[in-house]
PDB file of C-alpha atoms in Angstrom:
ATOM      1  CA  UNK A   1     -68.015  48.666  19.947  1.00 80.00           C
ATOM      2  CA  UNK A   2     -71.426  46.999  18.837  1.00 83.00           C
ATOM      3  CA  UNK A   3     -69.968  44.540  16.458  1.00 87.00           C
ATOM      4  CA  UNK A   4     -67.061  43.482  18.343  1.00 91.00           C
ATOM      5  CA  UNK A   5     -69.034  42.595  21.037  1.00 90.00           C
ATOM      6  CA  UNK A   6     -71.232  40.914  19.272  1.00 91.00           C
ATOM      7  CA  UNK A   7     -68.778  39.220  17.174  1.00 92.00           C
ATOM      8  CA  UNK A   8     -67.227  37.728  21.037  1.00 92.00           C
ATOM      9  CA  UNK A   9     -70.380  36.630  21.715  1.00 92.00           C
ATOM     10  CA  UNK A  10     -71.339  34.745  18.251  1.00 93.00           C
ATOM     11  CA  UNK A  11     -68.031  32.638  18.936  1.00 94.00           C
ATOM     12  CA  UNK A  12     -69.158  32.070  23.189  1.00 92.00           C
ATOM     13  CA  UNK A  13     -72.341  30.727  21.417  1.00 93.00           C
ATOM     14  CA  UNK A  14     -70.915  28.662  18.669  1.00 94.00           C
ATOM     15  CA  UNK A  15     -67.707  27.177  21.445  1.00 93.00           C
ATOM     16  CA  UNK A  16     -71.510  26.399  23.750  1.00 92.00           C
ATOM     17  CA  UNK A  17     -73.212  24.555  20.775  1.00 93.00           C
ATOM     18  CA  UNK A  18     -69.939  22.708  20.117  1.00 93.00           C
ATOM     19  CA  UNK A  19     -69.673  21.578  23.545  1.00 92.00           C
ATOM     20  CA  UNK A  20     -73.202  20.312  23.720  1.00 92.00           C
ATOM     21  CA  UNK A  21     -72.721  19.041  20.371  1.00 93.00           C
ATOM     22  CA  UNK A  22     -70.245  16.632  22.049  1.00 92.00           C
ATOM     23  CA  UNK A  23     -72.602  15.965  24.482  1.00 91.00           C
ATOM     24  CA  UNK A  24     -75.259  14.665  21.971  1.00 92.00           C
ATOM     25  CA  UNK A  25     -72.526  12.207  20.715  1.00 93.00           C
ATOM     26  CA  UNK A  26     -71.069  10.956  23.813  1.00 88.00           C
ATOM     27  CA  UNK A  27     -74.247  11.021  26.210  1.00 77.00           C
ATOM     28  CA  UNK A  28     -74.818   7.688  27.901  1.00 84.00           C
ATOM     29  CA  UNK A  29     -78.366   7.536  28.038  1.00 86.00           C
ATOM     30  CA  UNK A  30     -80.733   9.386  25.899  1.00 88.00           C
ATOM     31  CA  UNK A  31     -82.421  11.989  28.004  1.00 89.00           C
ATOM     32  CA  UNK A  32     -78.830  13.173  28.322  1.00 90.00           C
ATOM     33  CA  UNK A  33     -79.491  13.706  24.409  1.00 91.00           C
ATOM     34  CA  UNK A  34     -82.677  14.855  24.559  1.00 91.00           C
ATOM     35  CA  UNK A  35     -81.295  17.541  27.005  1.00 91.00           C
ATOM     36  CA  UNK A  36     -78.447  18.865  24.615  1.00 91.00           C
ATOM     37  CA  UNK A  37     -80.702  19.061  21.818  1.00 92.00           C
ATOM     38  CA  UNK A  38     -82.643  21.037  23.659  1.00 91.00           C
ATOM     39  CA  UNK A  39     -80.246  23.384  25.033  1.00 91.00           C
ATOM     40  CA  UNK A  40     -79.076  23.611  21.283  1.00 92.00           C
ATOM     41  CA  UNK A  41     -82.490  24.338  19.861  1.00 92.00           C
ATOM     42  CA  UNK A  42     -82.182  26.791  22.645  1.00 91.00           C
ATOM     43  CA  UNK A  43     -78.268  28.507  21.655  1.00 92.00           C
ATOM     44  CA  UNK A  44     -79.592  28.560  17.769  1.00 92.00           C
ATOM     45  CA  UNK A  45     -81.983  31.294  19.370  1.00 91.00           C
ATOM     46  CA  UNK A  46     -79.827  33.242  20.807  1.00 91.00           C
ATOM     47  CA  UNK A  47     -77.316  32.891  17.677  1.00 93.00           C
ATOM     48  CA  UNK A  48     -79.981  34.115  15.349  1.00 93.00           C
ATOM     49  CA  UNK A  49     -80.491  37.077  17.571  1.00 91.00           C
ATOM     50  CA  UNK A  50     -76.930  38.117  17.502  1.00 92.00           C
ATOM     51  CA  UNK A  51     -77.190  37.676  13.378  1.00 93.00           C
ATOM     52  CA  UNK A  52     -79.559  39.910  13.036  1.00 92.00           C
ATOM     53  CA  UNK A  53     -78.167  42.615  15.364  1.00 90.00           C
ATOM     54  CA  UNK A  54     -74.837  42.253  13.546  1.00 90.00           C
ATOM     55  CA  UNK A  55     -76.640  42.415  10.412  1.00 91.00           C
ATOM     56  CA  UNK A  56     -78.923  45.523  11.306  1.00 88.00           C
ATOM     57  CA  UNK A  57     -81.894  43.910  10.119  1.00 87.00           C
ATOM     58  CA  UNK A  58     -85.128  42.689  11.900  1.00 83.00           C
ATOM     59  CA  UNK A  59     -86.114  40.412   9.157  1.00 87.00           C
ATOM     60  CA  UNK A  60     -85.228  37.496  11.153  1.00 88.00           C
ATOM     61  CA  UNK A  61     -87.026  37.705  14.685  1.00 87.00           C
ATOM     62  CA  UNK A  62     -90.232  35.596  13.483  1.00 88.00           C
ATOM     63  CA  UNK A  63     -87.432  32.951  13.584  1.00 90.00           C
ATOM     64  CA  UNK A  64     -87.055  33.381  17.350  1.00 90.00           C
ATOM     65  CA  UNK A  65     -90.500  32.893  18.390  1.00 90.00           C
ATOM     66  CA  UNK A  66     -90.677  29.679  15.570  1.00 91.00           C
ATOM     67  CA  UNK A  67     -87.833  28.212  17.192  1.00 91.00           C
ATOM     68  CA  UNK A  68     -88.386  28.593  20.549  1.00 90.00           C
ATOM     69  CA  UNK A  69     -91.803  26.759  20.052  1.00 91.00           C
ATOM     70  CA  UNK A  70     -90.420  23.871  18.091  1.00 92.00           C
ATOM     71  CA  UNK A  71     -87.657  23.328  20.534  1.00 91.00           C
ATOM     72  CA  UNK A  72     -90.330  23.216  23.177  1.00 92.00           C
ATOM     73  CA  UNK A  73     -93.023  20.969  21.144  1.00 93.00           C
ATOM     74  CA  UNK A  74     -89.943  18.450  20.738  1.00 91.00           C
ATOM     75  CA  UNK A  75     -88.488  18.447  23.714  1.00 91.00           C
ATOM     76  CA  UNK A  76     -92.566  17.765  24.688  1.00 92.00           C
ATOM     77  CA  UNK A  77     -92.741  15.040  22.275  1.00 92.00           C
ATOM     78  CA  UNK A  78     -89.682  13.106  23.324  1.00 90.00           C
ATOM     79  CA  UNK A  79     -90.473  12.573  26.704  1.00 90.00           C
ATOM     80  CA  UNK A  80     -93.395  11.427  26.631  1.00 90.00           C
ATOM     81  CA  UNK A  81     -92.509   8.620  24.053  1.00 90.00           C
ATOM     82  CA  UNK A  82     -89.311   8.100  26.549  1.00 87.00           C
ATOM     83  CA  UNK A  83     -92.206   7.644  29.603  1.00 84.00           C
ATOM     84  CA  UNK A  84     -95.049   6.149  28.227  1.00 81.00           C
ATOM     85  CA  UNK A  85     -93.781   4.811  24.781  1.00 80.00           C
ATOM     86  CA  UNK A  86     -96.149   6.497  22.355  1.00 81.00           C
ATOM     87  CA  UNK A  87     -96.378  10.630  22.228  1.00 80.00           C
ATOM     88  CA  UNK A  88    -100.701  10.734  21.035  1.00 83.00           C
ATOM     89  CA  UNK A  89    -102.784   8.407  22.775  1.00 80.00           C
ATOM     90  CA  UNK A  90    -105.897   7.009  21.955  1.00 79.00           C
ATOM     91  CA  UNK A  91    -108.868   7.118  24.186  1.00 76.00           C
ATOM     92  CA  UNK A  92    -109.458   3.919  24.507  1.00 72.00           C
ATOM     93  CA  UNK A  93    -108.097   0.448  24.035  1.00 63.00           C
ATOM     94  CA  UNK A  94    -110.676  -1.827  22.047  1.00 56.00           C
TER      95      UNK A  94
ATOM     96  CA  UNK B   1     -78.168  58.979  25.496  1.00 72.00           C
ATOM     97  CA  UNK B   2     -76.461  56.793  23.071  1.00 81.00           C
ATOM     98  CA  UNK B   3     -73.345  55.913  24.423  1.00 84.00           C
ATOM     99  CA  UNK B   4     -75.558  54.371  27.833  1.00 87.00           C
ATOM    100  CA  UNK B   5     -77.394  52.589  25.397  1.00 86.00           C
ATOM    101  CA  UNK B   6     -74.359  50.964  23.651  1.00 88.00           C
ATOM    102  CA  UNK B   7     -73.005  50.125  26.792  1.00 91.00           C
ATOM    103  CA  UNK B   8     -76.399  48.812  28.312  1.00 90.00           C
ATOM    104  CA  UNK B   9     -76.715  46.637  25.224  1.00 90.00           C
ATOM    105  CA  UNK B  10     -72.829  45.346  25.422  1.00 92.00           C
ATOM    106  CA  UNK B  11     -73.247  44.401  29.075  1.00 92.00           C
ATOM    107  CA  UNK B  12     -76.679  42.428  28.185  1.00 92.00           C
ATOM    108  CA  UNK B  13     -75.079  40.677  24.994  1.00 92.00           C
ATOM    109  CA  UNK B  14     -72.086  39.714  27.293  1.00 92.00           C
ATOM    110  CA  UNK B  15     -73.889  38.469  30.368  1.00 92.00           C
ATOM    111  CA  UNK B  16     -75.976  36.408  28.020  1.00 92.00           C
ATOM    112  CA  UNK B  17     -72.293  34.614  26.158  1.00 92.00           C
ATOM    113  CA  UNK B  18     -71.670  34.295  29.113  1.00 92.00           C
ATOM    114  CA  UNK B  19     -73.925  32.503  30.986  1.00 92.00           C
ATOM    115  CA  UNK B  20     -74.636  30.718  27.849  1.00 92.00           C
ATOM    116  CA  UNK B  21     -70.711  29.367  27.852  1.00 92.00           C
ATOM    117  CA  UNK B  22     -71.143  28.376  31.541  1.00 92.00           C
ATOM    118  CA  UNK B  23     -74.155  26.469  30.585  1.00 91.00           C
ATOM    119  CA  UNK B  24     -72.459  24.233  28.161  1.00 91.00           C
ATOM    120  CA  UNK B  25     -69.458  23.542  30.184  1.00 91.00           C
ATOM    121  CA  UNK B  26     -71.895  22.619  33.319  1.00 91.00           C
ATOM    122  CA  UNK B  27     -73.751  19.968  30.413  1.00 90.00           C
ATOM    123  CA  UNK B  28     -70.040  18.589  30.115  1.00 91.00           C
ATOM    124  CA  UNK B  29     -68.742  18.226  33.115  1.00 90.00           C
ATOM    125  CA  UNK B  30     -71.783  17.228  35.768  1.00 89.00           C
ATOM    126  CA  UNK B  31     -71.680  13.434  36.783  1.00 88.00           C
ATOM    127  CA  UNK B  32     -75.650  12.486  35.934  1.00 88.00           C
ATOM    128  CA  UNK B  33     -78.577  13.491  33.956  1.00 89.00           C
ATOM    129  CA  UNK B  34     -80.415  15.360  36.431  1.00 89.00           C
ATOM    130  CA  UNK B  35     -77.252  17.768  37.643  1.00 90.00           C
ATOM    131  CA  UNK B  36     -77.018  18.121  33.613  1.00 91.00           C
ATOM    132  CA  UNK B  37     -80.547  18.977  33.299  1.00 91.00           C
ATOM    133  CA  UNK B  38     -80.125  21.621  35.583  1.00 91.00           C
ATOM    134  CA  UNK B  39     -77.249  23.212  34.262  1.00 90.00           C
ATOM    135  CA  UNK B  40     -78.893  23.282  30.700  1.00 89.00           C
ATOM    136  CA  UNK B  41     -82.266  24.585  31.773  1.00 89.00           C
ATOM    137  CA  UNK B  42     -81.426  27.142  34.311  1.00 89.00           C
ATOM    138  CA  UNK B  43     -78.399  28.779  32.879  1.00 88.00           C
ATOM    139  CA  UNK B  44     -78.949  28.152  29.581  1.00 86.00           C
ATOM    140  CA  UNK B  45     -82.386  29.769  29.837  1.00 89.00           C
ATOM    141  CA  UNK B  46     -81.507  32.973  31.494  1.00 92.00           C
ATOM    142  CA  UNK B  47     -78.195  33.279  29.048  1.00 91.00           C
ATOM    143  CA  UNK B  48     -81.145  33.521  26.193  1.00 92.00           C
ATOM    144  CA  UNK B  49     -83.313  36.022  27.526  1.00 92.00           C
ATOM    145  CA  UNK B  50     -80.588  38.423  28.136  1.00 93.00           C
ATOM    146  CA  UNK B  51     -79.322  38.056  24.942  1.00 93.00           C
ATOM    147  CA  UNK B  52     -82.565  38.751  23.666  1.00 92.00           C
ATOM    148  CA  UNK B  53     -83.256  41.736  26.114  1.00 92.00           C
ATOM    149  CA  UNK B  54     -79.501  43.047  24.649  1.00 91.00           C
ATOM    150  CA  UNK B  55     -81.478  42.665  21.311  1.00 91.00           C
ATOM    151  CA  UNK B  56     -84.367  44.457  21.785  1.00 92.00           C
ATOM    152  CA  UNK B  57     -82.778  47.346  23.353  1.00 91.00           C
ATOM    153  CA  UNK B  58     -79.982  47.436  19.933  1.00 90.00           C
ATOM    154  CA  UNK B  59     -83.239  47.664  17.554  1.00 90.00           C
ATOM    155  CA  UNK B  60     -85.192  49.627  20.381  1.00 90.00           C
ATOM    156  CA  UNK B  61     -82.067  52.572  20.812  1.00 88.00           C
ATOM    157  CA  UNK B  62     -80.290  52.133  17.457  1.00 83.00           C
ATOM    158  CA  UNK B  63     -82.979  51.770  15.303  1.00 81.00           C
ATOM    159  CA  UNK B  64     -85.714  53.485  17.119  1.00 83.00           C
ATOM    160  CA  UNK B  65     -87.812  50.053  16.302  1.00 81.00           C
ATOM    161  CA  UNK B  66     -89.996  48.632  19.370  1.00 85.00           C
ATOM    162  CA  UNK B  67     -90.359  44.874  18.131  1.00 84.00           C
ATOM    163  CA  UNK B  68     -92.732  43.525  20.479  1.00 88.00           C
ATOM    164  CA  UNK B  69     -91.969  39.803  18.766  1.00 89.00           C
ATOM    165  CA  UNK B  70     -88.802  40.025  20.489  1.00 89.00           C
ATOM    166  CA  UNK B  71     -90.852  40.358  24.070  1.00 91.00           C
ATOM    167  CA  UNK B  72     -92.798  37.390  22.794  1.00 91.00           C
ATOM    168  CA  UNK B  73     -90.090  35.609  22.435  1.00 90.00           C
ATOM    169  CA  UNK B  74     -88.141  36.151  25.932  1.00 91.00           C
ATOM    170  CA  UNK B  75     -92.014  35.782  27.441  1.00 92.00           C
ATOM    171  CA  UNK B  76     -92.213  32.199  25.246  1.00 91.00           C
ATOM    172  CA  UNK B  77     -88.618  30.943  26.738  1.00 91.00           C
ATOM    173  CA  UNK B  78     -89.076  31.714  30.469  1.00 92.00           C
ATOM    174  CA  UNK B  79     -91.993  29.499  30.869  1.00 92.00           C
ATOM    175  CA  UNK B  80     -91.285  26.864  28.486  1.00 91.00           C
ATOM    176  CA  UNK B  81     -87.973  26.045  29.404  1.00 91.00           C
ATOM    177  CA  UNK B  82     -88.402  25.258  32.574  1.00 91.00           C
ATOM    178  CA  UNK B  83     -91.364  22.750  31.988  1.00 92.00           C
ATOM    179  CA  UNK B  84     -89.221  20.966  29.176  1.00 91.00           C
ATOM    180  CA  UNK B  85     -86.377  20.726  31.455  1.00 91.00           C
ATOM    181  CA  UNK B  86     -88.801  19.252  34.285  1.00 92.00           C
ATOM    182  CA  UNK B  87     -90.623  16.706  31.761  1.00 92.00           C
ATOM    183  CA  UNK B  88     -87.278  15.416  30.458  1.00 91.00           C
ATOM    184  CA  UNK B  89     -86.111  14.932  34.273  1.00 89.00           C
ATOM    185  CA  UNK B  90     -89.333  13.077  34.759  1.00 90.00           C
ATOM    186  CA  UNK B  91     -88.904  11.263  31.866  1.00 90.00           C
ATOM    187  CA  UNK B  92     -85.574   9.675  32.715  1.00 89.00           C
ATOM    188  CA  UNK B  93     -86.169   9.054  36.071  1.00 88.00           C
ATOM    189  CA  UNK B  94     -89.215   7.069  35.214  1.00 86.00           C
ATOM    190  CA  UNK B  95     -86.957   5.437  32.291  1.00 84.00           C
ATOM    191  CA  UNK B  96     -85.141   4.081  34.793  1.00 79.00           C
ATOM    192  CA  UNK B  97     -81.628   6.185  34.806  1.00 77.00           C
ATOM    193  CA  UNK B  98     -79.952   6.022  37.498  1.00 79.00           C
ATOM    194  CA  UNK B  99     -78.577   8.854  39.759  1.00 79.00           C
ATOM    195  CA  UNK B 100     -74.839   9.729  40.176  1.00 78.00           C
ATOM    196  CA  UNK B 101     -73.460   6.904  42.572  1.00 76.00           C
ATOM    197  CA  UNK B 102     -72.576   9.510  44.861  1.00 76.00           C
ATOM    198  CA  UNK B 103     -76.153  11.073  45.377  1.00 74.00           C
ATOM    199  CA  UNK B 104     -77.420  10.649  49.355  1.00 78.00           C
ATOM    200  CA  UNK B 105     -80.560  10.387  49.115  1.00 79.00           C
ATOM    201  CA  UNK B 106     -83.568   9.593  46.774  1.00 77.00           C
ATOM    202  CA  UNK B 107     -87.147  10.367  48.245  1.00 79.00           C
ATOM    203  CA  UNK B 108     -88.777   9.787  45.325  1.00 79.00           C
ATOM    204  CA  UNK B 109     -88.316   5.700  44.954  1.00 80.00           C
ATOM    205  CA  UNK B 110     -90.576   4.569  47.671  1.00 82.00           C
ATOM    206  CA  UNK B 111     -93.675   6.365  46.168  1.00 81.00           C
ATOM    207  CA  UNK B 112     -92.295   5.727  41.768  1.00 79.00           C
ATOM    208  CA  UNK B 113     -91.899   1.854  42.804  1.00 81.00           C
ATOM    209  CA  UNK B 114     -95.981   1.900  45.138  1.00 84.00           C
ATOM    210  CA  UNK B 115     -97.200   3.239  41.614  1.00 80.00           C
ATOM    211  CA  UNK B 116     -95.561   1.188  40.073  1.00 79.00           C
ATOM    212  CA  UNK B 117     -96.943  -2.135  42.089  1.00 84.00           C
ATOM    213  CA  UNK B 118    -100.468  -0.563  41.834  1.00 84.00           C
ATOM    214  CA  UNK B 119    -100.259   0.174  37.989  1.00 80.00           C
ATOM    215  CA  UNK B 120     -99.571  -3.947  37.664  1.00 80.00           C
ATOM    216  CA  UNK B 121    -101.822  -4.471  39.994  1.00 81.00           C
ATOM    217  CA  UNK B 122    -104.422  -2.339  37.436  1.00 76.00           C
ATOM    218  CA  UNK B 123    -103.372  -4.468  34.377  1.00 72.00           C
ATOM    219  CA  UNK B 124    -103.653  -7.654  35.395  1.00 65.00           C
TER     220      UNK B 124
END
């Protein structure tokens, strides 16, 4: 019952990435990008969680945690070069 | 025992696809940015964790494993999500995007374009 469920659900996830996928392409302006990457970054989680339950193993759950903190630190780093046109500052201007 | 657990897990794993699907179409179809954003970061978000909960009961029941990365994780997503979703909004209303051209009201302007004025104001 397991697998086929999971199995259902691997497709929902890959038809969601696909859809966002097309929203990377067509977005008209790039947060709309920034925001499907994201929400990718975000599926790829989930997928690899359904992976490794289909595959019985919990070798991959470090992957998880590693991707939900790069999605985050990028989704970070874009935004702030979107607002204030460089991501590190430096302290001063000389 | 078992046979709860299988079906506790199934229900989790398909909540999660769900929500998950429902996230994506919501990206596609919304008119702007910021009704997109909110799709993405809301739904998407909770379609995650539950998929992950649905995970960590399979390797908690099945394999009488407790994986407390897993717990990490669903603790990492709920409060990073919704600050990336709010920095990107942020971010492309201060780049300027507009809002869908059927959107009533905008509170915001008056106060972005008085900082605005005073950050010329500072540079000159």
């Amino acid at each position: 019952m397991i697998h086929t469920v999971v199995m259902i659900s691997i497709i929902c996830i890959a038809v969601a990435i696909l859809a966002l996928t097309y929203r990377v392409i067509k977005g008209p302006s790039t947060p709309d990008r920034v925001i499907a990457l994201d929400a990718i970054g975000i599926n790829l989680v989930a997928l690899i969680a359904l992976i490794s339950i289909g595959l019985d193993t919990n070798a991959f759950l470090e992957v998880i945690l590693l991707l939900g903190i790069l999605a985050f630190i990028g989704t970070v780093a874009f935004s702030k070069y979107l607002e204030k046109g460089v991501i590190i500052e430096h302290d001063r201007d000389r | 025992m078992i046979e709860i657990a299988n079906i506790l897990i199934v229900v989790f794993l398909l909540i999660g696809a769900f929500l998950s699907l429902v996230a994506a179409f919501g990206v596609i179809r919304l008119p702007d940015v910021y009704t997109r954003n909110h799709a993405a970061s809301k739904s998407a978000t909770l379609g995650v964790m539950c998929i992950l909960i649905g995970a960590l009961l399979y390797f908690y029941f099945i394999d009488g494993y407790f994986n407390p990365r897993i717990i990490l994780g669903i603790v990492f997503i709920f409060l990073t999500s919704p600050v990336a979703g709010h920095l990107i909004g942020r971010a492309a209303y201060n780049s300027g995007v507009k809002l869908w051209d059927q959107s009533v009201r905008d509170d915001y302007k008056e106060v972005s374009e008085k900082k605005k004025k005073l950050a010329e104001k500072g540079n000159r």
